[in-house]
PDB file of C-alpha atoms in Angstrom:
ATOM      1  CA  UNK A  22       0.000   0.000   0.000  1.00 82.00           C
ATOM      2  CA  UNK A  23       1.537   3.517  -1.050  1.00 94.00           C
ATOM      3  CA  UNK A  24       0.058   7.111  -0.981  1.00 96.00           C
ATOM      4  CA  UNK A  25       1.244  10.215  -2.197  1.00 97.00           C
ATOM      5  CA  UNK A  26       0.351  13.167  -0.583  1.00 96.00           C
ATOM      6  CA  UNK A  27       0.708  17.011  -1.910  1.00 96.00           C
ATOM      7  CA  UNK A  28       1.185  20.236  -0.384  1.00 96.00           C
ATOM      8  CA  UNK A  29       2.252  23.396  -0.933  1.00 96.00           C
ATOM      9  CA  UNK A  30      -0.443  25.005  -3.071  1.00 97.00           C
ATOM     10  CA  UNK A  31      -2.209  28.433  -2.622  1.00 97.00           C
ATOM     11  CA  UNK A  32      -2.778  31.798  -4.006  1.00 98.00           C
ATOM     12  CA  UNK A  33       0.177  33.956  -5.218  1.00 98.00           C
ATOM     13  CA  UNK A  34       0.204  36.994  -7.490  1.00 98.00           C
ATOM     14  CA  UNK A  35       1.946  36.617 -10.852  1.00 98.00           C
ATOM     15  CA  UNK A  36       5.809  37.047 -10.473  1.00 98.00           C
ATOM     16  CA  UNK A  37       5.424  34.847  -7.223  1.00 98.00           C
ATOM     17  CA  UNK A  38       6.788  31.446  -5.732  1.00 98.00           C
ATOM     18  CA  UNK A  39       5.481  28.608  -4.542  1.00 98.00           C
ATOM     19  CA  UNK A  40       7.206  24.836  -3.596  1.00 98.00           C
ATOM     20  CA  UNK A  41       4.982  22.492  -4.120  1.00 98.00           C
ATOM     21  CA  UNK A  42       5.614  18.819  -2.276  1.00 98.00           C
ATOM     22  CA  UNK A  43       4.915  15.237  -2.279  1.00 98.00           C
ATOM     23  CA  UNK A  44       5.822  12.293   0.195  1.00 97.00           C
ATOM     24  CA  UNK A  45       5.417   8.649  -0.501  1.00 97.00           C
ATOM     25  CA  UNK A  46       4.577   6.500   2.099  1.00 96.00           C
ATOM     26  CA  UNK A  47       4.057   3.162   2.655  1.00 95.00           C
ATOM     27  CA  UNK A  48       5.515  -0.048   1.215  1.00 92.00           C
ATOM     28  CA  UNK A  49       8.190   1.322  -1.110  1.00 94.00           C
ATOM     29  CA  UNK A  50      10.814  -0.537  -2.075  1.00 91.00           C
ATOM     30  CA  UNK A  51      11.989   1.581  -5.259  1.00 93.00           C
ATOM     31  CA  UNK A  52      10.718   4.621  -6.612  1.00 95.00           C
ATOM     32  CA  UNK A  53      11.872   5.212 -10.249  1.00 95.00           C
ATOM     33  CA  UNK A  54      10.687   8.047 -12.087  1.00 96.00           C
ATOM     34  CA  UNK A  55       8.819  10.769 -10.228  1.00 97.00           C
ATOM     35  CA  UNK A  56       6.484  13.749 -11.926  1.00 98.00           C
ATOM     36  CA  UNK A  57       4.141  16.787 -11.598  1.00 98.00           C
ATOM     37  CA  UNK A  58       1.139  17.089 -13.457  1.00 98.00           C
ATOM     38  CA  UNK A  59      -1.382  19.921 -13.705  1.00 98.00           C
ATOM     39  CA  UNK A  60      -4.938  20.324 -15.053  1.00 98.00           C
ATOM     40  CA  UNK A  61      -6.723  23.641 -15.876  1.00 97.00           C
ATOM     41  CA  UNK A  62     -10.584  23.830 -15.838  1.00 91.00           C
ATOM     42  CA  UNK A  63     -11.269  22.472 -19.449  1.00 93.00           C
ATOM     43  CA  UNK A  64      -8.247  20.844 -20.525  1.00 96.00           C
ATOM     44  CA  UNK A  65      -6.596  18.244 -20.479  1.00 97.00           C
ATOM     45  CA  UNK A  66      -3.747  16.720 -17.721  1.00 97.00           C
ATOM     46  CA  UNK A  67      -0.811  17.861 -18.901  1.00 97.00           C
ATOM     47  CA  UNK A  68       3.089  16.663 -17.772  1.00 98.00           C
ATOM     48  CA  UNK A  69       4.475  19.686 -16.267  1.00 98.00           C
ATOM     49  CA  UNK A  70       8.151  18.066 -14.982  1.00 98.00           C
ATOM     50  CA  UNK A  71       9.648  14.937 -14.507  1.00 98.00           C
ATOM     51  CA  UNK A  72      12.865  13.677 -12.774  1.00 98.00           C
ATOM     52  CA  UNK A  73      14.214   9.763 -13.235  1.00 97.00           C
ATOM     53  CA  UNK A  74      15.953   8.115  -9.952  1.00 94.00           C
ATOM     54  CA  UNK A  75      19.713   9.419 -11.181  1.00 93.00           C
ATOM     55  CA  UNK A  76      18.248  13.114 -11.138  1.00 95.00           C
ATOM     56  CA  UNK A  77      17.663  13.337 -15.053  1.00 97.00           C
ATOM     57  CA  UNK A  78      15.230  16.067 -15.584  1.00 98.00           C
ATOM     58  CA  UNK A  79      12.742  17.008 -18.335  1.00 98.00           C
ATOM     59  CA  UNK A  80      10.248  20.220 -18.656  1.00 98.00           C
ATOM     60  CA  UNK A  81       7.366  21.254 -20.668  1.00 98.00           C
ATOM     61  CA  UNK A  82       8.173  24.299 -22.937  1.00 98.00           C
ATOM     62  CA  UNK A  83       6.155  26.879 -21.108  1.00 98.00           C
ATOM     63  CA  UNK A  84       7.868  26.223 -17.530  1.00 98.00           C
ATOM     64  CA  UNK A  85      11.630  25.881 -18.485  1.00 98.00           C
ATOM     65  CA  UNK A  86      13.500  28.058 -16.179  1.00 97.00           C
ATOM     66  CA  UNK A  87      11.167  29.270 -14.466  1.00 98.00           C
ATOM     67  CA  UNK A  88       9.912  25.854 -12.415  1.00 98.00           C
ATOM     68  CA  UNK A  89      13.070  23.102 -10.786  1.00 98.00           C
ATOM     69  CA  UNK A  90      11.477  19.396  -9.919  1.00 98.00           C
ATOM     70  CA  UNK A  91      14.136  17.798  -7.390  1.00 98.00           C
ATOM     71  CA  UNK A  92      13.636  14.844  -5.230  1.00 97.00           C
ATOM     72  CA  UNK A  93      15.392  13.794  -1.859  1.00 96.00           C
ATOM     73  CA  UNK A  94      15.154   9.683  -2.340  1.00 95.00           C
ATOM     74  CA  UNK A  95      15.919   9.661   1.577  1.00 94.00           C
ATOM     75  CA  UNK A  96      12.364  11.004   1.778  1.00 96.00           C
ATOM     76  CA  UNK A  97      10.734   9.416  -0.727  1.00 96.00           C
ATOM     77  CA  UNK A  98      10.289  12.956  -1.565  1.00 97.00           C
ATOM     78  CA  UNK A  99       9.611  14.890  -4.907  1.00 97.00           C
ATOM     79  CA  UNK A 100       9.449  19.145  -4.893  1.00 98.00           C
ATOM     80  CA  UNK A 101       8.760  21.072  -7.608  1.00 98.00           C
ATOM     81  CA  UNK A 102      10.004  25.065  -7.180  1.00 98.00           C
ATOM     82  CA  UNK A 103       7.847  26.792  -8.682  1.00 98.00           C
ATOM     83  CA  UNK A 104       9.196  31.220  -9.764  1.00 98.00           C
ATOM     84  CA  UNK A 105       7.814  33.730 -12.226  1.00 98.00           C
ATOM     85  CA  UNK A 106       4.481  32.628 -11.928  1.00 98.00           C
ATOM     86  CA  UNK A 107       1.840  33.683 -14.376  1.00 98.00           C
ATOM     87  CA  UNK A 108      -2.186  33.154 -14.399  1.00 97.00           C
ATOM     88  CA  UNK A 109      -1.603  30.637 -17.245  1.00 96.00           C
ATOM     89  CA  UNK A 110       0.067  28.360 -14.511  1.00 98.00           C
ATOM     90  CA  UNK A 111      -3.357  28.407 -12.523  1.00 98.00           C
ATOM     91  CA  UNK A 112      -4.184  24.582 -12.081  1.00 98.00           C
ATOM     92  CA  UNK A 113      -4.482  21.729  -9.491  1.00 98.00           C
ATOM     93  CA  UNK A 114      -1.372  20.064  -9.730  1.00 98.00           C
ATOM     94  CA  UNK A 115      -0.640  16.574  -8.978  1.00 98.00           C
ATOM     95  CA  UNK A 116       2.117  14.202  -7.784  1.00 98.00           C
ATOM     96  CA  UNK A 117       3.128  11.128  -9.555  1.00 97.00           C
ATOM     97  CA  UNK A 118       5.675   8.315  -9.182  1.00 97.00           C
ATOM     98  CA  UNK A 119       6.269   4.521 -10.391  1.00 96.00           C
ATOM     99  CA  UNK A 120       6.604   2.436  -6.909  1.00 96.00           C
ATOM    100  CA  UNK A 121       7.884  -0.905  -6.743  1.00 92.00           C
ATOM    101  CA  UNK A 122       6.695  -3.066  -3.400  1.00 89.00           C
ATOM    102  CA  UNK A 123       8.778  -5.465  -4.704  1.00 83.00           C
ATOM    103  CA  UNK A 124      11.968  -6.289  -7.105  1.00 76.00           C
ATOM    104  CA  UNK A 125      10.188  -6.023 -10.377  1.00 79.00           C
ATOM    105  CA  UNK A 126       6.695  -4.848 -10.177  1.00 89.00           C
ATOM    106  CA  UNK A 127       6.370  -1.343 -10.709  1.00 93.00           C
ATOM    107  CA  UNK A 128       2.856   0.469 -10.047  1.00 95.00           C
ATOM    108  CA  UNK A 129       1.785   4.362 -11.043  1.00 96.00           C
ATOM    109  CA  UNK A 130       0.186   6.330  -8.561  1.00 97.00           C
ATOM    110  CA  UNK A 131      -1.132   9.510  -7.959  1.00 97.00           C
ATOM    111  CA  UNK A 132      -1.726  12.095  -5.129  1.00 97.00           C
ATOM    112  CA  UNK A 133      -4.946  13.936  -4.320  1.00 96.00           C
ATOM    113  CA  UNK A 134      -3.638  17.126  -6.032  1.00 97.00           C
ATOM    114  CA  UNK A 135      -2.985  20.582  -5.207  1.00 97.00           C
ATOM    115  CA  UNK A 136      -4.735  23.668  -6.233  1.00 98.00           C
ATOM    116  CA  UNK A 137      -2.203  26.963  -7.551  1.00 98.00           C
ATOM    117  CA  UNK A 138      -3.917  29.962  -8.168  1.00 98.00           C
ATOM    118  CA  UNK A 139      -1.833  32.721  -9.769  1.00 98.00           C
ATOM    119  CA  UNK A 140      -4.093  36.091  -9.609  1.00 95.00           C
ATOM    120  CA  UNK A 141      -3.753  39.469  -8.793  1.00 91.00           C
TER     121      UNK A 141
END
């Protein structure tokens, strides 16, 4: 049994910050790759970052150099630092991760997600 659980999310005007974070608890025997998502009203989930379990990272377009995903493996943590914020960035953003409980069988899972509101 594994959960993920967000936090971090709020209101911020545009130009603000926000960290964003996610724990995994429970049976865990490897993580592997480790993401944020976010959905807007009306569209569709969309990949926002990812990191693999060596620290390789990868972006969408509209959020390179301005958001850093990071992860402390100690934790079981994933963080996603999130500057220059604009109102296009409003969305509920959600955790992800592939979990082994075991040597080979990896599962997906999701958090309960995280509303950020960018809005003056």
């Amino acid at each position: 049994q594994v959960q993920l659980v967000e936090s971090g999310g709020g209101l911020v005007q545009p130009g603000g910050s926000l960290r964003l974070s996610c724990a995994a608890s429970g049976r865990i025997f490897n993580i592997n790759a480790m993401g944020w998502y976010r959905q807007a009203p009306g569209k569709e989930r969309e990949l926002v970052a990812t990191i693999s379990s060596g620290g390789s990272t990868n972006y969408v377009a509209s959020v390179k150099g301005r958001f850093t995903i990071s992860r402390d493996n100690a934790k079981n943590a994933v963080y996603l630092q999130m500057n220059s914020l604009k109102p296009e960035d409003t969305a509920v953003y959600y955790c992800n991760a592939d979990i082994s409980s075991g040597v080979f069988q990896y599962r997906n899972y999701w958090g309960q997600g995280t509303q950020v509101t960018v809005s003056s």
